[in-house]
mmCIF file of C-alpha atoms and ligand atoms in Angstrom:
data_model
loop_
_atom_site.group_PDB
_atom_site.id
_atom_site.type_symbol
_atom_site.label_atom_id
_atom_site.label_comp_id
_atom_site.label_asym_id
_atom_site.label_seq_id
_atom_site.Cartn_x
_atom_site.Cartn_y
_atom_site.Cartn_z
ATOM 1 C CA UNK A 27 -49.699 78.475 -162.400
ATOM 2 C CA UNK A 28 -48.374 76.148 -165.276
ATOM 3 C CA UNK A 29 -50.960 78.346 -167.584
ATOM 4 C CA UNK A 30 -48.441 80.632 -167.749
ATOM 5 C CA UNK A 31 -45.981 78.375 -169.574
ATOM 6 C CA UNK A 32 -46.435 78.815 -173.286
ATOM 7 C CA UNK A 33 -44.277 75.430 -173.710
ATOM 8 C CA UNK A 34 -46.340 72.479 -174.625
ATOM 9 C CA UNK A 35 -46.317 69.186 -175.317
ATOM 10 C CA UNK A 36 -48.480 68.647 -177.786
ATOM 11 C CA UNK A 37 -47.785 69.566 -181.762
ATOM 12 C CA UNK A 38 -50.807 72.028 -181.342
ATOM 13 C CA UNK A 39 -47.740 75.103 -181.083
ATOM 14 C CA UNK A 40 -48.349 76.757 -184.286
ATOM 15 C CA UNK A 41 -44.648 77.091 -184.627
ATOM 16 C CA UNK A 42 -42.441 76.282 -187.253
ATOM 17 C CA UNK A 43 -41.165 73.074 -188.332
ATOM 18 C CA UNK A 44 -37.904 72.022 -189.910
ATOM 19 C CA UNK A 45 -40.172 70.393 -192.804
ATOM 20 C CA UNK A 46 -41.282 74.079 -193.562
ATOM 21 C CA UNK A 47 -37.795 75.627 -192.663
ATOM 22 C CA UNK A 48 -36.277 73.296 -195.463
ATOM 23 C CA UNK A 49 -39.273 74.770 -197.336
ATOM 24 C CA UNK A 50 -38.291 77.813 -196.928
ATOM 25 C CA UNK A 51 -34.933 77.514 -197.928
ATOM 26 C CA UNK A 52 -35.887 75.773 -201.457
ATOM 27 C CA UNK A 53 -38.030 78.592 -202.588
ATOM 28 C CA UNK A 54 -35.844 80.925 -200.912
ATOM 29 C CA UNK A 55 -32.732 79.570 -203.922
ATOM 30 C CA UNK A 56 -35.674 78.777 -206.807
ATOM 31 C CA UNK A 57 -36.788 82.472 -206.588
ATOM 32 C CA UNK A 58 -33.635 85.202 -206.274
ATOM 33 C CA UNK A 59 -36.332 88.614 -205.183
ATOM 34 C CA UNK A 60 -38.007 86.236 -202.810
ATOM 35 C CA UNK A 61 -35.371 85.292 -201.215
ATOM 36 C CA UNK A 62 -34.534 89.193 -200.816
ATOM 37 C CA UNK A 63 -37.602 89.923 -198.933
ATOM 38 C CA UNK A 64 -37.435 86.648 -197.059
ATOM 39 C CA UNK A 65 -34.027 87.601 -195.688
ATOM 40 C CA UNK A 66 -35.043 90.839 -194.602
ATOM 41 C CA UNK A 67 -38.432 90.062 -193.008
ATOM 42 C CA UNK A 68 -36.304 86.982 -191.104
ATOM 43 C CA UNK A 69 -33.489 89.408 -190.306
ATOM 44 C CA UNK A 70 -36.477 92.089 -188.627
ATOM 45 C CA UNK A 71 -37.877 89.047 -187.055
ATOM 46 C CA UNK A 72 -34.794 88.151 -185.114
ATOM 47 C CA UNK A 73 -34.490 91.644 -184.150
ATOM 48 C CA UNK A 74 -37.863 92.127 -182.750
ATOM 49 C CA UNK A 75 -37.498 88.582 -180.766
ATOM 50 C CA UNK A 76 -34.165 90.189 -179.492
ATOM 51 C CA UNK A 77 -35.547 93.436 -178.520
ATOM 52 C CA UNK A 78 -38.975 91.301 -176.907
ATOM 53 C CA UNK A 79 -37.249 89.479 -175.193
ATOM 54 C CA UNK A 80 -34.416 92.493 -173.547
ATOM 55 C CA UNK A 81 -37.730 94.304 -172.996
ATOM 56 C CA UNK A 82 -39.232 91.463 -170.860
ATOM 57 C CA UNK A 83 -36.177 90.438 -168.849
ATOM 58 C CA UNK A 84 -35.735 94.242 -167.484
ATOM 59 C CA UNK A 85 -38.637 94.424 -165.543
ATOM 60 C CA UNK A 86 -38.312 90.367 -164.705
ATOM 61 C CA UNK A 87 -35.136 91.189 -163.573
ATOM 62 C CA UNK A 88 -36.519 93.573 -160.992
ATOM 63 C CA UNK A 89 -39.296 91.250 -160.099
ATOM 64 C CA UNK A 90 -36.987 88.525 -159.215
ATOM 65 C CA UNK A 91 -34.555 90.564 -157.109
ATOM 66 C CA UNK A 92 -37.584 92.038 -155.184
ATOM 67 C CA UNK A 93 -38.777 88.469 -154.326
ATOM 68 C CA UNK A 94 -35.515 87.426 -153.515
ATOM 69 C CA UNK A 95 -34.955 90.582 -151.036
ATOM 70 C CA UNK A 96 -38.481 90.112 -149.662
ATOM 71 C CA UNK A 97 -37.522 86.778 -148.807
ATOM 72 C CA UNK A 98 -34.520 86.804 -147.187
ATOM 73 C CA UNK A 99 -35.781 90.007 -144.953
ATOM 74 C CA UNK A 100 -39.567 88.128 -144.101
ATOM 75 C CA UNK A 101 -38.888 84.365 -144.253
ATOM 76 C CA UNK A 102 -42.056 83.581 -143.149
ATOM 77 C CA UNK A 103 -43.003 83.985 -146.641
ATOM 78 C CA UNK A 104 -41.753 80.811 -147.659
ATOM 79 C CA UNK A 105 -44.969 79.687 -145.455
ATOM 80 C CA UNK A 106 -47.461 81.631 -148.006
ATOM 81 C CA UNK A 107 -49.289 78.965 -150.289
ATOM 82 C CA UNK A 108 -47.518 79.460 -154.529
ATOM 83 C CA UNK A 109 -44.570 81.327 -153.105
ATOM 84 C CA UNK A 110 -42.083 78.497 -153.767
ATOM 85 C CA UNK A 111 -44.357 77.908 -157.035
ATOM 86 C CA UNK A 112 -43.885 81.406 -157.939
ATOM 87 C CA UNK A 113 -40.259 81.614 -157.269
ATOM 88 C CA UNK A 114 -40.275 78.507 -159.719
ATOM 89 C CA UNK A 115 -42.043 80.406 -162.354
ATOM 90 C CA UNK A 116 -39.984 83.447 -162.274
ATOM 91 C CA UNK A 117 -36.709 81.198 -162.438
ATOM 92 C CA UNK A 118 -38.448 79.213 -165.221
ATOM 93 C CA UNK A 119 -39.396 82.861 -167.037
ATOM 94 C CA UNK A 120 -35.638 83.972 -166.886
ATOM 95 C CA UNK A 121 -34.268 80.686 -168.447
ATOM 96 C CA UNK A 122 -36.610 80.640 -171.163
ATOM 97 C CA UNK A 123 -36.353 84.400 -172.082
ATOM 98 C CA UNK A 124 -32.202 83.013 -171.711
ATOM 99 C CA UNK A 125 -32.750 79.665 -173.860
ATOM 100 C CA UNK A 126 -35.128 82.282 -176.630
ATOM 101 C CA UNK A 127 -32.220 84.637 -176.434
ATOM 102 C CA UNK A 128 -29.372 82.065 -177.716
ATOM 103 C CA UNK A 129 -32.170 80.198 -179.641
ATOM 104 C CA UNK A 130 -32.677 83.242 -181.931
ATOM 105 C CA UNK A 131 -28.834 84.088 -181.894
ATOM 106 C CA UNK A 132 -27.800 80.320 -182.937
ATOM 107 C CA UNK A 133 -27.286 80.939 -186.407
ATOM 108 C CA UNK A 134 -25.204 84.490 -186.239
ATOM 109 C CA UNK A 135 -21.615 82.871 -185.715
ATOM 110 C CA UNK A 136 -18.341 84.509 -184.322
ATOM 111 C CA UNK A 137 -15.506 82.843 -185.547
ATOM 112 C CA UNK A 138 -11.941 82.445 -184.173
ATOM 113 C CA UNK A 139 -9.333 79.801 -184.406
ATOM 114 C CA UNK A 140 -8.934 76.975 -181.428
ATOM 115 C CA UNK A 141 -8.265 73.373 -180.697
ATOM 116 C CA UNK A 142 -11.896 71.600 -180.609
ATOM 117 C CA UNK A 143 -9.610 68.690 -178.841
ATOM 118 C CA UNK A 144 -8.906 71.125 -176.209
ATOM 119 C CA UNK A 145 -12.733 72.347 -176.173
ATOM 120 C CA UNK A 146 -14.270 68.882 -175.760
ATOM 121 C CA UNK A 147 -11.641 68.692 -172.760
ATOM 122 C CA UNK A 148 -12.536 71.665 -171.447
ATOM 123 C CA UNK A 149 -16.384 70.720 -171.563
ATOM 124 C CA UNK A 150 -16.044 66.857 -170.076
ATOM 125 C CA UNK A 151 -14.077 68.589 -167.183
ATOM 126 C CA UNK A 152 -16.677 70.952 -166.428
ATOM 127 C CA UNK A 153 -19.302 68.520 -166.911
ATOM 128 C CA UNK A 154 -17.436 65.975 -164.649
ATOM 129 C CA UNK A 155 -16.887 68.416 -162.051
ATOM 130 C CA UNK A 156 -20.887 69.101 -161.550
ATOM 131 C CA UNK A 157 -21.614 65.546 -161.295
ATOM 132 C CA UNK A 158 -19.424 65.457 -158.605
ATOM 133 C CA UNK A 159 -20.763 68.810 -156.781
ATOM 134 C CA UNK A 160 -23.859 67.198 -157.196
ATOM 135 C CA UNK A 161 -22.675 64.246 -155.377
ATOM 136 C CA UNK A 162 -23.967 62.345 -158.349
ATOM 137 C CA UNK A 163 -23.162 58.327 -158.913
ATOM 138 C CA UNK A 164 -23.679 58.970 -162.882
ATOM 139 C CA UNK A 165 -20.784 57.419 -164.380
ATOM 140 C CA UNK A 166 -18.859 59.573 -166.794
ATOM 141 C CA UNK A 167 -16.329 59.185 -169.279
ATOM 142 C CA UNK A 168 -14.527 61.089 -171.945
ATOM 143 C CA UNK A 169 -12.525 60.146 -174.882
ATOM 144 C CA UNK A 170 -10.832 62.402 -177.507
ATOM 145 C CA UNK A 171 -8.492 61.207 -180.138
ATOM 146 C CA UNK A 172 -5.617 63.379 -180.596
ATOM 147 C CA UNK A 173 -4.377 65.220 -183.441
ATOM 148 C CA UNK A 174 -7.420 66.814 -184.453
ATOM 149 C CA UNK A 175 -6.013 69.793 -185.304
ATOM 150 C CA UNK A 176 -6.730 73.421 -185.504
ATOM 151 C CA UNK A 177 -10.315 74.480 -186.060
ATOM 152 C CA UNK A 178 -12.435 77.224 -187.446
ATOM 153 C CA UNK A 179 -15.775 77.931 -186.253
ATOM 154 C CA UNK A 180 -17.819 79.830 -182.789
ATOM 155 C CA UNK A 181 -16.183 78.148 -179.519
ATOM 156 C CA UNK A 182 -18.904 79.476 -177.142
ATOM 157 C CA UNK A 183 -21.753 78.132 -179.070
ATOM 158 C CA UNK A 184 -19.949 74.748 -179.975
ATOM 159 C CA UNK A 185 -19.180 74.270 -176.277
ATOM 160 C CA UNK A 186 -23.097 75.515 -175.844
ATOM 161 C CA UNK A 187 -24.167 72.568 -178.033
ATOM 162 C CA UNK A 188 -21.772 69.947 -176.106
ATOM 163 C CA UNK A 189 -23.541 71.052 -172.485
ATOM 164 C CA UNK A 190 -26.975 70.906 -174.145
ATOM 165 C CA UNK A 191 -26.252 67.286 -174.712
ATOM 166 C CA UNK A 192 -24.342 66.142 -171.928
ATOM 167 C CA UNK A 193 -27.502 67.911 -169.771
ATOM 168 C CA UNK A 194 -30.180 65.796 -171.541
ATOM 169 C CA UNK A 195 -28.156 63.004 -171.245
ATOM 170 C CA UNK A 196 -27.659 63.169 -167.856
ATOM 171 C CA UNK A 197 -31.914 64.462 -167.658
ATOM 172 C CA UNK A 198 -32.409 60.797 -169.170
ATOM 173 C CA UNK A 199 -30.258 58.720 -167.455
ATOM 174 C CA UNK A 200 -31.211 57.373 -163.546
ATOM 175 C CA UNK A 201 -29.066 57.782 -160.531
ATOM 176 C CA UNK A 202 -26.624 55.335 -161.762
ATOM 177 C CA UNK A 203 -26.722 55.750 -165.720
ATOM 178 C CA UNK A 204 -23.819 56.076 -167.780
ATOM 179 C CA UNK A 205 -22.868 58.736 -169.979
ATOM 180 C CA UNK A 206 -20.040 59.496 -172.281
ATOM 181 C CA UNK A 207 -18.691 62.188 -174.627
ATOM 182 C CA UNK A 208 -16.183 60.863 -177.597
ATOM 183 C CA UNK A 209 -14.777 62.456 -180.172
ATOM 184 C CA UNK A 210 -12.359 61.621 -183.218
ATOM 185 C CA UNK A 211 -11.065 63.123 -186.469
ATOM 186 C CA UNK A 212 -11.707 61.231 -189.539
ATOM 187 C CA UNK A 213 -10.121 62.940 -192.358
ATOM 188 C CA UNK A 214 -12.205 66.263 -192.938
ATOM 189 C CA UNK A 215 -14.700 66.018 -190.403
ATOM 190 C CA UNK A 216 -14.583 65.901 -186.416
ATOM 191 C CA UNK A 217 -17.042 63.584 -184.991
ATOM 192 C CA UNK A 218 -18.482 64.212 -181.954
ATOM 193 C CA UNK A 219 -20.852 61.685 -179.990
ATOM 194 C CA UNK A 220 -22.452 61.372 -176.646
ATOM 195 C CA UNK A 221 -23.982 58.599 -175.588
ATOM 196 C CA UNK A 222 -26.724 57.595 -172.735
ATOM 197 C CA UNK A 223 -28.034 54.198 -171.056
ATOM 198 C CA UNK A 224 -31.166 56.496 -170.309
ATOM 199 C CA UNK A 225 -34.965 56.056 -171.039
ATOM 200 C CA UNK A 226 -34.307 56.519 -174.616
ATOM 201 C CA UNK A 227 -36.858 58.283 -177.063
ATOM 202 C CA UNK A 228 -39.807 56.495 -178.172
ATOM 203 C CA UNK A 229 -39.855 56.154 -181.938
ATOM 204 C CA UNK A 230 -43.116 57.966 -182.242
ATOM 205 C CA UNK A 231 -41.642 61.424 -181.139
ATOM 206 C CA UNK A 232 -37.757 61.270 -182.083
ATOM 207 C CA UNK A 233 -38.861 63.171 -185.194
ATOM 208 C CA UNK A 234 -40.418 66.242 -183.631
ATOM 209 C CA UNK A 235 -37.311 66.438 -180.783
ATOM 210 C CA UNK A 236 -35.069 69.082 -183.203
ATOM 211 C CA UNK A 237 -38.267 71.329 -183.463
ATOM 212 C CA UNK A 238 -38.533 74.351 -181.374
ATOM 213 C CA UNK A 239 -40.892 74.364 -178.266
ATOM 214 C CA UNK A 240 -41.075 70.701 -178.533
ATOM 215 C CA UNK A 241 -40.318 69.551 -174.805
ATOM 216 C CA UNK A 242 -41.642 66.362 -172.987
ATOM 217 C CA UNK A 243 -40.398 67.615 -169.818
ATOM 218 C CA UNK A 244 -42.169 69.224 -166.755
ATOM 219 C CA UNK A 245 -39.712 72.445 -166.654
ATOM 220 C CA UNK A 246 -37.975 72.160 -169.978
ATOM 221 C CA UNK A 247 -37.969 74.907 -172.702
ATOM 222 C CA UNK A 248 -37.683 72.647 -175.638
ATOM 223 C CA UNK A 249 -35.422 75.085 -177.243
ATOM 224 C CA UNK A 250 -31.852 72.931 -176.397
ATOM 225 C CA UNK A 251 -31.842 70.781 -179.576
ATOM 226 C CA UNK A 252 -33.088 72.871 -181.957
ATOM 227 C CA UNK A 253 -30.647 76.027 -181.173
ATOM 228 C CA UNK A 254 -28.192 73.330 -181.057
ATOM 229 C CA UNK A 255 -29.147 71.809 -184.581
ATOM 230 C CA UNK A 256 -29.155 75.080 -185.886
ATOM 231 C CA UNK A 257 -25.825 76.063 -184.221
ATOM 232 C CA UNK A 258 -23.939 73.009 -186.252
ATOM 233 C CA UNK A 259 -25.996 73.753 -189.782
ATOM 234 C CA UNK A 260 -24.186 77.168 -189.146
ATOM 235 C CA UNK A 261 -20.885 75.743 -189.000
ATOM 236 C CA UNK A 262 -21.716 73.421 -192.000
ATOM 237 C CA UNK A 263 -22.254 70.289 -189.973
ATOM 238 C CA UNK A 264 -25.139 67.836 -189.533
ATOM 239 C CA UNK A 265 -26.681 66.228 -185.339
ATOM 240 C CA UNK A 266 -28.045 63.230 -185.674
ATOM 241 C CA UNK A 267 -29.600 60.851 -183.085
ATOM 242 C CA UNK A 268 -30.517 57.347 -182.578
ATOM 243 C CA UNK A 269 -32.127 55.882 -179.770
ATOM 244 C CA UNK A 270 -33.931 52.979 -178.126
ATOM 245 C CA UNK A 271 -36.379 53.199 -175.554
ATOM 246 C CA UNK A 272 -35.198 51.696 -172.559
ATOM 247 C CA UNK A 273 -31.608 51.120 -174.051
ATOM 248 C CA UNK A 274 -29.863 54.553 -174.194
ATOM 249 C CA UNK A 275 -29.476 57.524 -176.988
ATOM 250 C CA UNK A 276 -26.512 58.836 -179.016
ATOM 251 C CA UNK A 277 -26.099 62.163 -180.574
ATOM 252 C CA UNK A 278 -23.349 62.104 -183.574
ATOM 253 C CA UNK A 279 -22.420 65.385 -184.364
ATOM 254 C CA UNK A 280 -20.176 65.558 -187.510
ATOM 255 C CA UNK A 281 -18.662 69.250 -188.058
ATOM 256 C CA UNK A 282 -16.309 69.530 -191.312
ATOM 257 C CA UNK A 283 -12.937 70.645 -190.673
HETATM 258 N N1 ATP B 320 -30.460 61.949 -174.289
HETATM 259 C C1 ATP B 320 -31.785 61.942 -174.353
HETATM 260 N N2 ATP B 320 -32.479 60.875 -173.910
HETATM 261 C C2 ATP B 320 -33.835 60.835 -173.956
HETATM 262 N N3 ATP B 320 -34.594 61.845 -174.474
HETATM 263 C C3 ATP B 320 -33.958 62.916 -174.944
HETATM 264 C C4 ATP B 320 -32.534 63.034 -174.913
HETATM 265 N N4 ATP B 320 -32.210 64.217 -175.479
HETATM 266 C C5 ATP B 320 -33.363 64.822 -175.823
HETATM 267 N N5 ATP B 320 -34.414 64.055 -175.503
HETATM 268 C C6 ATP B 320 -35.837 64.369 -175.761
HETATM 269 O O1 ATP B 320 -35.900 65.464 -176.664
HETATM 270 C C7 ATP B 320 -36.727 66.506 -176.123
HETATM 271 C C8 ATP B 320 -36.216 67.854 -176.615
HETATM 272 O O2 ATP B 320 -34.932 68.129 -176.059
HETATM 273 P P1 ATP B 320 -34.453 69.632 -175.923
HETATM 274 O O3 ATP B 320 -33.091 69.617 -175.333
HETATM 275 O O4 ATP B 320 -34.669 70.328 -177.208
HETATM 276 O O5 ATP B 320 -35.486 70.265 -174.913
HETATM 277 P P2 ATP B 320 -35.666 69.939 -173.366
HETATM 278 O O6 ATP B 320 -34.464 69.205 -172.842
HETATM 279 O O7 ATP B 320 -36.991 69.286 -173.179
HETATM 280 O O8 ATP B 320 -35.729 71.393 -172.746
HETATM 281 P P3 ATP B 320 -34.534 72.472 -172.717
HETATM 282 O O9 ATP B 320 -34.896 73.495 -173.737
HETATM 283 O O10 ATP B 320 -34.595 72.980 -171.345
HETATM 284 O O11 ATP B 320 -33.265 71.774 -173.080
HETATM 285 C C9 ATP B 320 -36.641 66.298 -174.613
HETATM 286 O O12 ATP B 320 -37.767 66.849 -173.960
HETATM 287 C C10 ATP B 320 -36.573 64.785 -174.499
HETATM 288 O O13 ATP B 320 -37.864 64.216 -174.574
HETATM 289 MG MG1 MG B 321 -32.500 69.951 -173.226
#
């Protein structure tokens, strides 16, 4: 069954890396007609992934209502050797078709005006709340400075990049880790940080963790970090990490006002 899964481990994925991204981008200002054609061919390439991927979910869609009908009317299914591997496959197919979707849409931003203060709020609320419908024992805690002022910039994907976080935090920490979400103004910039007592990354990978498709996890996508790097770049802003294995992990994420 895991054949199916085109997500992999390894760094055989012939996909591309920030290295050739940032490669892209230099000839893309040395060379004014290339970076024309480059625009355009990137611009069709996010529209066929788009239309790909509204083209596959349709008939998904319809697959995973059926299965979901046929179960609840003949539970003895549930008996049949792969069905509970299937449902997982289909579920896993949906969110990754989901996580390509906003992974291909990270960079188009719509703006409005809002309190980020009142954002990061908004977030560690709903965050602490699923903890606790979880019944978890992770502890939690919030802090945001106030007087951070208004802000400019794409709410839905900025509170996308918080959860993206605060989930692999809480994917790396055990039953009783710790976890917290902090933020502060400091004069033009809002910094943002979340920080885990979780397995930490090993110093041999932490590089390749902002690259697409890169996941070292049984059901992950590998597409969280890198549509979150490249929804901050969008707003002008910068994610790193630092981490030690066995210790914990922060993410700073520093987004000028
Ligand atoms: N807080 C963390 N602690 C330890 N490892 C982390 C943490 N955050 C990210 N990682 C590592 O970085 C990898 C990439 O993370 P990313 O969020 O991009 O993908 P993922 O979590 O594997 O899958 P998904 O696309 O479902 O989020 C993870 O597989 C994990 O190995
Ligand atoms: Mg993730």
């Amino acid at each position: 069954m895991t054949d199916l899964r085109i997500v992999t481990e390894s760094e055989e994925f012939p996909v591309f890396t920030n290295i050739d991204i940032n490669k892209m981008n230099r000839l893309m200002e040395e060379n004014k007609a290339a970076k024309q054609i480059m625009s355009q061919l990137l611009e069709n390439h996010h529209t066929t992934v788009s239309m790909i991927a509204h083209e596959i979910r349709n008939p998904l869609t319809l697959v995973s209502s059926s299965l979901q009908i046929i179960e609840k009317q003949h539970p003895e299914v549930k008996k049949f050797n792969n069905w509970e591997q299937t449902m997982e496959d289909i579920q896993f197919m949906c969110s990754l078709l989901n996580d390509l979707s906003s992974f291909n849409n990270s960079s188009t931003l719509h703006h409005s005006v809002f309190s980020i203060e009142q954002l990061i709020k908004n977030v560690a609320v709903s965050f602490a709340i699923s903890l606790d419908a979880d019944g978890s024992d992770i502890e939690f805690t919030s802090r945001v400075v106030p007087g951070m002022g208004d802000f400019t910039g794409d709410k839905i994907k900025l509170e996308e990049v918080l959860l993206n976080l605060l989930r692999n935090a809480r994917e790396a920490v055990d039953k009783s880790g710790r976890i917290s979400l902090s933020a502060e103004r400091q004069k033009d910039t809002v910094i943002i940080r979340c920080q885990d007592n979780g397995c930490g990354i090993p110093a041999d990978i932490i590089d390749t963790i902002f690259d697409p498709f890169v996941t070292y996890k049984e059901n992950g996508t590998g597409l969280g970090l890198s549509s979150s790097r490249q929804i901050i770049e969008a707003h002008g802003g910068s994610i790193n990490v630092e981490s030690a294995p066995e210790t914990g992990t922060v993410f700073t994420v520093t987004l000028p006002v």
